[in-house]
Coordinates of N, CA and C in Angstrom, one line a residue:
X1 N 17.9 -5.9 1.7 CA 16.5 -5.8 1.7 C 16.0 -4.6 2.4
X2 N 15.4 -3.4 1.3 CA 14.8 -2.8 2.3 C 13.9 -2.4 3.4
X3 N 13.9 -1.4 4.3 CA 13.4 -1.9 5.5 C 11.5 -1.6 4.8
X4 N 10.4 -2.4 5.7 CA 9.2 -2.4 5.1 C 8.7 -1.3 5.8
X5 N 7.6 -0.7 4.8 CA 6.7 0.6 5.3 C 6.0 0.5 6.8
X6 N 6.2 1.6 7.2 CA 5.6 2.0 8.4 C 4.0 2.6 8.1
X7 N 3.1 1.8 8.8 CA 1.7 2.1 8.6 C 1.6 3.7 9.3
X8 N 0.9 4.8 8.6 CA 0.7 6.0 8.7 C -0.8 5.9 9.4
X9 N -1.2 6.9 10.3 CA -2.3 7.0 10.4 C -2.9 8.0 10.1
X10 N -4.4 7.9 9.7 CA -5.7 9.2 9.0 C -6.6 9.1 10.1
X11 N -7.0 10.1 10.1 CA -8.4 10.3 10.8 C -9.8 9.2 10.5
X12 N -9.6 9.4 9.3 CA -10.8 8.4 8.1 C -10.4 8.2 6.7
X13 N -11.1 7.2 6.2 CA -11.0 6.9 4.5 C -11.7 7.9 4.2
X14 N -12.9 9.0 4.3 CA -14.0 9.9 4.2 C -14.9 9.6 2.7
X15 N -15.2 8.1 2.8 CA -15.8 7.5 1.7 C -15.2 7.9 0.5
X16 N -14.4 8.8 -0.2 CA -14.5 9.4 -1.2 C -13.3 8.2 -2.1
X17 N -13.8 8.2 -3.1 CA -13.7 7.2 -4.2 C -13.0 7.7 -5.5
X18 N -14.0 8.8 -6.4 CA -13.1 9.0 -7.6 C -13.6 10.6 -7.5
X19 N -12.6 11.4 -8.3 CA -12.8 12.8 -8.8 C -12.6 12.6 -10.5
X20 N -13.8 13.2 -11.3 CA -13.3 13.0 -12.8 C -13.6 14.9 -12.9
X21 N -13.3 15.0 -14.2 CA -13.8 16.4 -15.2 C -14.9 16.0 -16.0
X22 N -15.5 17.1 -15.9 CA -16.9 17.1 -16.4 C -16.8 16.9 -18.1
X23 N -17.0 15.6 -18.5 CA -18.0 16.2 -20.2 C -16.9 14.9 -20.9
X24 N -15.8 14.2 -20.1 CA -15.0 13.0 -20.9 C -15.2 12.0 -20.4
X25 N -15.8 11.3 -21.1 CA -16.3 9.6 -21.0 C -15.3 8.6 -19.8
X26 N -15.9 8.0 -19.1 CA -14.6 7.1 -18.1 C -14.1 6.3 -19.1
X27 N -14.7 5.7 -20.4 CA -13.6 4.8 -20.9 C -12.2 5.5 -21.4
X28 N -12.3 6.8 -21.6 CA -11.1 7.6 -22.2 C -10.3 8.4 -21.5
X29 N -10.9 8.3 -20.1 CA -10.2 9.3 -18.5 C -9.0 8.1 -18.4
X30 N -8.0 8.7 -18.4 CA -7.0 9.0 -17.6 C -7.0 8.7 -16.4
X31 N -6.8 7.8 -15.4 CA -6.9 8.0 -13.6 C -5.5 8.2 -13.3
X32 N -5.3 9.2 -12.2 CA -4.1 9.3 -11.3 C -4.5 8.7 -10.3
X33 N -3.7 7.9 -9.3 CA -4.2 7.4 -8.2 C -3.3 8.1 -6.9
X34 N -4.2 8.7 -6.1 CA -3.6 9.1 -5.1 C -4.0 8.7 -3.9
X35 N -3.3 7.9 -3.2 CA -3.3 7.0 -1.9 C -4.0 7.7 -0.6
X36 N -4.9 7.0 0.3 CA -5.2 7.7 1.7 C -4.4 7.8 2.8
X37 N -3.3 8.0 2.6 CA -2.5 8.6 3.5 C -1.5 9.8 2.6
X38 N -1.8 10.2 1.7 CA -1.2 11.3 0.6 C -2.4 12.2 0.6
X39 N -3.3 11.6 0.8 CA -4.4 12.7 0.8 C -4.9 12.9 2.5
X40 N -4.4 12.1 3.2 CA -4.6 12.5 4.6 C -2.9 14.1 5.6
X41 N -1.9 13.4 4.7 CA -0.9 14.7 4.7 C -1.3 15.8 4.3
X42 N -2.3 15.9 2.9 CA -2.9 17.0 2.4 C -3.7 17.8 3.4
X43 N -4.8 16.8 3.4 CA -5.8 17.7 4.8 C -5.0 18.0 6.4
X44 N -4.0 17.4 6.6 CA -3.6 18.2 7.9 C -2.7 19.4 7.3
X45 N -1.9 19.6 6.5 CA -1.3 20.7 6.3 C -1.5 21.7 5.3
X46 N -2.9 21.7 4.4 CA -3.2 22.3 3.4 C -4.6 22.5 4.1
X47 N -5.2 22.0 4.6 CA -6.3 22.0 5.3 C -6.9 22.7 6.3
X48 N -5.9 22.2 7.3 CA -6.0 22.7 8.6 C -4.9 23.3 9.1
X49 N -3.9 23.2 8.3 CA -3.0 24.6 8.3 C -2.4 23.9 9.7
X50 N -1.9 22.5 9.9 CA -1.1 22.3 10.8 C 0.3 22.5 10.2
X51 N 1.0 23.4 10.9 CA 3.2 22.7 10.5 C 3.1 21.4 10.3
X52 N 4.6 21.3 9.9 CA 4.6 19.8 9.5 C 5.0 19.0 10.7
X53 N 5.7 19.6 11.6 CA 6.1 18.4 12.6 C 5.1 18.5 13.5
X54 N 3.8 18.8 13.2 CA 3.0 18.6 14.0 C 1.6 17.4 13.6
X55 N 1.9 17.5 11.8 CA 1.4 16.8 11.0 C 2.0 15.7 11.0
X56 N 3.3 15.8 11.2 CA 4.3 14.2 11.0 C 3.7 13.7 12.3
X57 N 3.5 14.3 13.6 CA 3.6 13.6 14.9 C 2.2 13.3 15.3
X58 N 1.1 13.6 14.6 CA -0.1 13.2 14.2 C -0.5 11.6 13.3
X59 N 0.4 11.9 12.3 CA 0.4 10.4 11.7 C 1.4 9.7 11.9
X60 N 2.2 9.6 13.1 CA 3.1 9.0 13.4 C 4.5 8.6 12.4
X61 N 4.4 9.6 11.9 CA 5.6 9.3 10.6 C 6.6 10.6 10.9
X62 N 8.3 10.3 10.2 CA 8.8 11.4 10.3 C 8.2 12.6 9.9
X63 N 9.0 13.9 9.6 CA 8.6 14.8 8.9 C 9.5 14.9 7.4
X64 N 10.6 13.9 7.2 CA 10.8 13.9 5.6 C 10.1 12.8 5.0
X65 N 9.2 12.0 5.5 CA 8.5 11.4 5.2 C 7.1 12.2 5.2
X66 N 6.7 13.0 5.5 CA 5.5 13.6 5.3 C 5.9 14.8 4.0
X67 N 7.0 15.5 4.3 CA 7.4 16.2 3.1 C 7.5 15.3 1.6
X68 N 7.8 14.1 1.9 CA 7.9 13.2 0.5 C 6.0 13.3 0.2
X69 N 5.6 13.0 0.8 CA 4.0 12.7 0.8 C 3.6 13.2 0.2
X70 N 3.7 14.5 0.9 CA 3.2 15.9 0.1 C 3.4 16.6 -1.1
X71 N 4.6 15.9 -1.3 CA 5.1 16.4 -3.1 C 4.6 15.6 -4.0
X72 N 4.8 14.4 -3.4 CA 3.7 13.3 -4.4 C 2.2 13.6 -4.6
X73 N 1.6 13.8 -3.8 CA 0.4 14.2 -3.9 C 0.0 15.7 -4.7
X74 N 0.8 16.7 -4.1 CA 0.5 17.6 -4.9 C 0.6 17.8 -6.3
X75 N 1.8 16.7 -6.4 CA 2.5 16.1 -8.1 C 1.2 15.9 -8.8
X76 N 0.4 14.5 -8.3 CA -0.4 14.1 -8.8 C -1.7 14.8 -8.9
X77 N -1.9 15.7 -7.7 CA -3.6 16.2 -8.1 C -3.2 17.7 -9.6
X78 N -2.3 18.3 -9.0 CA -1.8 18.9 -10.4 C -1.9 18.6 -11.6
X79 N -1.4 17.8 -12.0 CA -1.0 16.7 -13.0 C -2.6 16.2 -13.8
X80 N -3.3 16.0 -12.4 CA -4.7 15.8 -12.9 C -5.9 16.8 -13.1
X81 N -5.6 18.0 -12.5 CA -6.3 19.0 -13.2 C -5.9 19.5 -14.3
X82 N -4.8 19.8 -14.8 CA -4.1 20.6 -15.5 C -4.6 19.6 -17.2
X83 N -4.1 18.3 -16.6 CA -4.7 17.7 -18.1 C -5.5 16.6 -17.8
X84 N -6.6 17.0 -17.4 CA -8.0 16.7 -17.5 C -8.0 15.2 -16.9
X85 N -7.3 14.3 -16.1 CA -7.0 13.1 -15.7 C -8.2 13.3 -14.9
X86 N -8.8 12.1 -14.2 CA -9.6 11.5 -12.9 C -8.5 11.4 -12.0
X87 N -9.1 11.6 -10.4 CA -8.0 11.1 -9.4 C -8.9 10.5 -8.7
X88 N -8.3 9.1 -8.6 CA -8.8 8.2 -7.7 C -7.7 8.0 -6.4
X89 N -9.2 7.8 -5.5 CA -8.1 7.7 -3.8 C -8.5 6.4 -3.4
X90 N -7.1 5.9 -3.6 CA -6.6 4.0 -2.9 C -5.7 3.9 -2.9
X91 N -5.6 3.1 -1.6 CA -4.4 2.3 -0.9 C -3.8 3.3 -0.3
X92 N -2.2 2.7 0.3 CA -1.8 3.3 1.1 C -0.9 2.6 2.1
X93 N -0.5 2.9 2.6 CA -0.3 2.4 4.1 C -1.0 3.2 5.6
X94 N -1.4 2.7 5.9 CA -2.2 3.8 7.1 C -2.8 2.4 7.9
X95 N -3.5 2.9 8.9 CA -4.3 2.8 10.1 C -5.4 3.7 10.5
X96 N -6.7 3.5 10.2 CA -7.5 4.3 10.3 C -7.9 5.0 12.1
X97 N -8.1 5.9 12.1 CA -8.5 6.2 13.5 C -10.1 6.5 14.0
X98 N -10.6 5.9 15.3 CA -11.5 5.4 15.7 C -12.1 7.2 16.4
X99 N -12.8 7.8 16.3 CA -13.2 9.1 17.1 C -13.3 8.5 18.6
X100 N -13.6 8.2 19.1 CA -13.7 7.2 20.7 C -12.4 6.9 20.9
X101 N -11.6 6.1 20.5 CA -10.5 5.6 21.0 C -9.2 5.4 20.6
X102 N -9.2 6.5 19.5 CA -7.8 6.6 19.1 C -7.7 5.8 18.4
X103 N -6.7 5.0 17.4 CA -7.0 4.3 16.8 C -7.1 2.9 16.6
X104 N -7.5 2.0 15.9 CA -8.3 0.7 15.8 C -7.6 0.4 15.2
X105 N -7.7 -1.5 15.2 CA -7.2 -2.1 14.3 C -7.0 -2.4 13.1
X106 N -8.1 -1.5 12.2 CA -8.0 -1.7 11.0 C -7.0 -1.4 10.3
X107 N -6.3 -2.5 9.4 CA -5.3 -2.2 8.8 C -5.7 -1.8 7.3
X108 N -4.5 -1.5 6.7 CA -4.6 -1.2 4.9 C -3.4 -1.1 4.7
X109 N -2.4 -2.2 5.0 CA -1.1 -1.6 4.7 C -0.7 -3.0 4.2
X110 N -0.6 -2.1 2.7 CA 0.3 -2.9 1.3 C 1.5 -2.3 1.4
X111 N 2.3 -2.9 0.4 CA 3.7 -2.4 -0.4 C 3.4 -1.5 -0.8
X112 N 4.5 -0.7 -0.9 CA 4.4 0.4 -1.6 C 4.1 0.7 -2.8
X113 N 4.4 -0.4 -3.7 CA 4.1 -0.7 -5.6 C 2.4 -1.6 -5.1
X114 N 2.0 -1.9 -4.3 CA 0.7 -2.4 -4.4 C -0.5 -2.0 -4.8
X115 N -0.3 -0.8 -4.9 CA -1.8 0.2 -5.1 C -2.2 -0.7 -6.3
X116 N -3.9 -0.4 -7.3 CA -3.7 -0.8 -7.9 C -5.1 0.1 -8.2
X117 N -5.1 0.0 -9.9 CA -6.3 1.0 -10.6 C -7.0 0.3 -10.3
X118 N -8.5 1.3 -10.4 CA -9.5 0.1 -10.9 C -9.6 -0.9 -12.0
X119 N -8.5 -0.5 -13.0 CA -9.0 -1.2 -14.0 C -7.7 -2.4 -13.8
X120 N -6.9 -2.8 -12.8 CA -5.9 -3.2 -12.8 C -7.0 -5.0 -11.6
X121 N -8.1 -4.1 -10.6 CA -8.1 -4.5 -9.6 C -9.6 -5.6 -10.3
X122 N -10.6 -5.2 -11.9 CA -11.2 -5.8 -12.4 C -10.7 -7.0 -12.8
X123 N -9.5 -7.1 -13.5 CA -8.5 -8.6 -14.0 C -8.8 -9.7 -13.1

């Protein structure tokens, strides 16, 4: 049995929801789904230009674990510019963080296969 995910921590969810291309209908988009803690590895090391083991010791995760992150993510927002896909941001494993007190209890931590489209989460 493998061992279960370790909840990552973000700063915030930063409300954001979907990215599409301009001028193709949602019924015919494509969504890539890319998780809030894949797009939270993004903004500390593409962002704000932290190293990685400073980024890993920020979200409490290794640093081959934040390098996995990062290649997934960059996989996918690629993937969805290049041929015209939506990228939607959900799920995850994380722990959001509170500006006051570091972070809170709010959880979001599924399995790893749990994410789920929108059009998966309508059914």
């Amino acid at each position: 049995m493998p061992r279960p995910c370790k909840c990552r921590r973000i700063a915030s969810e930063y409300g954001i929801g979907f990215f599409g291309p301009k001028g193709i209908p949602m019924r015919e988009l494509e969504v890539v789904i890319v998780t809030h803690d894949e797009l939270e590895a993004l903004r500390l090391v593409d962002m704000e230009a932290m190293y990685l083991e400073e980024a890993a010791s920020r979200m409490e995760i290794s640093r081959p674990t934040l390098s996995r992150l990062l290649e997934i993510a960059r996989k996918k927002i690629v993937s969805a510019v290049i041929d015209g896909k939506g990228i939607e941001v959900n799920g995850g494993n994380y722990l959001v963080e509170s500006a006051a007190s570091g972070f809170h209890g709010r959880r979001r931590c599924w399995g790893r296969n749990a994410v789920k489209s929108s059009e998966e989460r309508k059914e």
